[in-house]
Amino acid sequence: MTVSGGSLTAAQVPEPAPGPDEVLIEVAAAGVNRADLLQVSGHYPPPQGAPAWPGLEVSGTIVDVGSADNATLLGAEVCALLPGGGYAQFATVDAGLVLPVPEHVDLVDAAGLPEAAATVYSNLGYLLGEDASRKRRVLVHGGSGGVGSFAVQFARQLAGAETWTTARGEFAKRLEALGADRVVDYRSEDFAALAQEAGGADAILDVIGAAYFEPNLKALAQDGRLAIIGLQQGNAAQIHLGGLLAKRATITGTTLRARPLEQRRQILAEVFERVWPALDTGDIKPVVTTRLPLGDAAEAHRLMGAGGHFGKIVLTAK
């Protein structure tokens, strides 16, 4: 799969060879993310050294290793976090960015885990180290998306938080089944006012960006934290500094792919230690609702771009 003129085209490329610290994965499936759509449209170029085609996460079987140090991984069914290049039959990746497929999780569905798990943990993982006796409220924007549906489960099952999310009203029952205590229909309800009335949100995970910046600050509780991980509705916003100071709020903005390799390795190691057990037991599940063949990648992007989709879309190699 290659990118040409803002569109995806199937193409034959040489099979990659793993470097000394890498493994070669025969891809069973690749997760689709909004970053892939941005890359194809020319707004999110791949990092230096990454393939030119998209794909930030895959699942599959390790069929080759770059050094004897990783020989025990041969034949393992895994999922992996990539800097790019997952829309392919084979992909190479640093061995430190590979995780075993959780117990009772289908190999194809596992392709929808690495990006969501790493993104959520790197922004909300601090909640796992806080005093569990104090009930906290977490607000997840875009709960029906791939990251959002994982974040709802993470906040409820691992952090033990009262979990709110914004989504279309028709998704309320599905999100409640994942652990959401309150689903706010963003089309007809004011999430900031509702959160204020309830005492505010201790943590907000936001994929929207500028359009929600001011209401997010209003929705925060004292000492609350706002983590901005997406810019779906704008990248420039004004801030009222007095309100920020009065609430002693913390605002962070993060991306995952651009982090140094060592940071990504560390995040994956902590995800394996602290999140993977909940996947092994089924307390957290991948939410994959659409499977399409790799050759239909353009259709997968169209579906995601149109909005209104629930959970993850994955592209299957066969």
Steps between C-alpha positions, in 0.01 A plus 500: 500500500649837396387863526474699178325831442310483827364152439591140580613265223593132516861446394773236512798597716801295614449288810668682790790346692520543878787704642707375797240605761198427285263218416309429179126451538279327245201727538160352577330838544576871532307747713366817335556830680423864428872562473492276190241726337711805582810336354325413174371858468855632547453650848692246711817381327662180628810535717842460344576139415136382510329362187311751289167319538279516812429251777588563865402162644484142382446147620654188353772239533873562539671322209854639521728678747799724448718343765530180702401696813138494380497143365252388767240731344487304173150367439340716771162658434534866592369849456732795455523879501660632182625842384330415168479238229237270648282493188703216350549124498820531702628763742818545701495649847728543798466196727428730794178616334351150478245352739353149517142461384294490822329180601153454350557789253470416132822559302329739257328698776835539677602740222272758659677496836854648495428859396195540725658330802825697474322832441260455790762372742751774418236765576294344780741249651575735788151423633614148587748636753260734680305439820223261398291597805424839343235464234608679184307598192649450154351654186590335170409686183411293196417188696373321189841513330784251521695691765185617677346155536827373648531803730149448639591144598838603638355779717224280640669161534858594592476848650167435671382846398151632442517506123328750274524518124366711215350319203191481286196399701444185295828363635404545866405139575814362337720739696319424824570133433870591481481673838389857436303642792374799301478548123454863398352553154722782374240598238234598752666521844758736653769275643679788673189613688407145596853428625505823701170411664645163601815650648727496197720246326832407659637386165392571142629316194430711192524416129306807382746784555423871465120477491494337844787686664298763689215265602760245613650756739152571636437129545820437697492458876755664728847359427357331191707388202413549135685277251463606136578217260319608183402804297189384318336842533777755488854560619488862623315613813505787747548435870369692800802486727308613807276197483800275449672639808187490714453129430871415529443308178760303306482491120705257294522429130652178369557290193626143500676434170741793533632391841858372518530122463602453863185677618280283280677187627442612859132572437449155344682332788273673751191425292596132505548505877201709603239472223553165327381293801156663466496400132604145587207471741251672271436792734606720207426394144598629157198664338536402134176539308615513137741274312590578140759346267824694464408576141201698631715739704357801315148393600615460862631857491174621350302335780720652769497843338120499474464464878231311683701179519523304826826345618795398287534425131764243404638396163554129455785362291294205376 
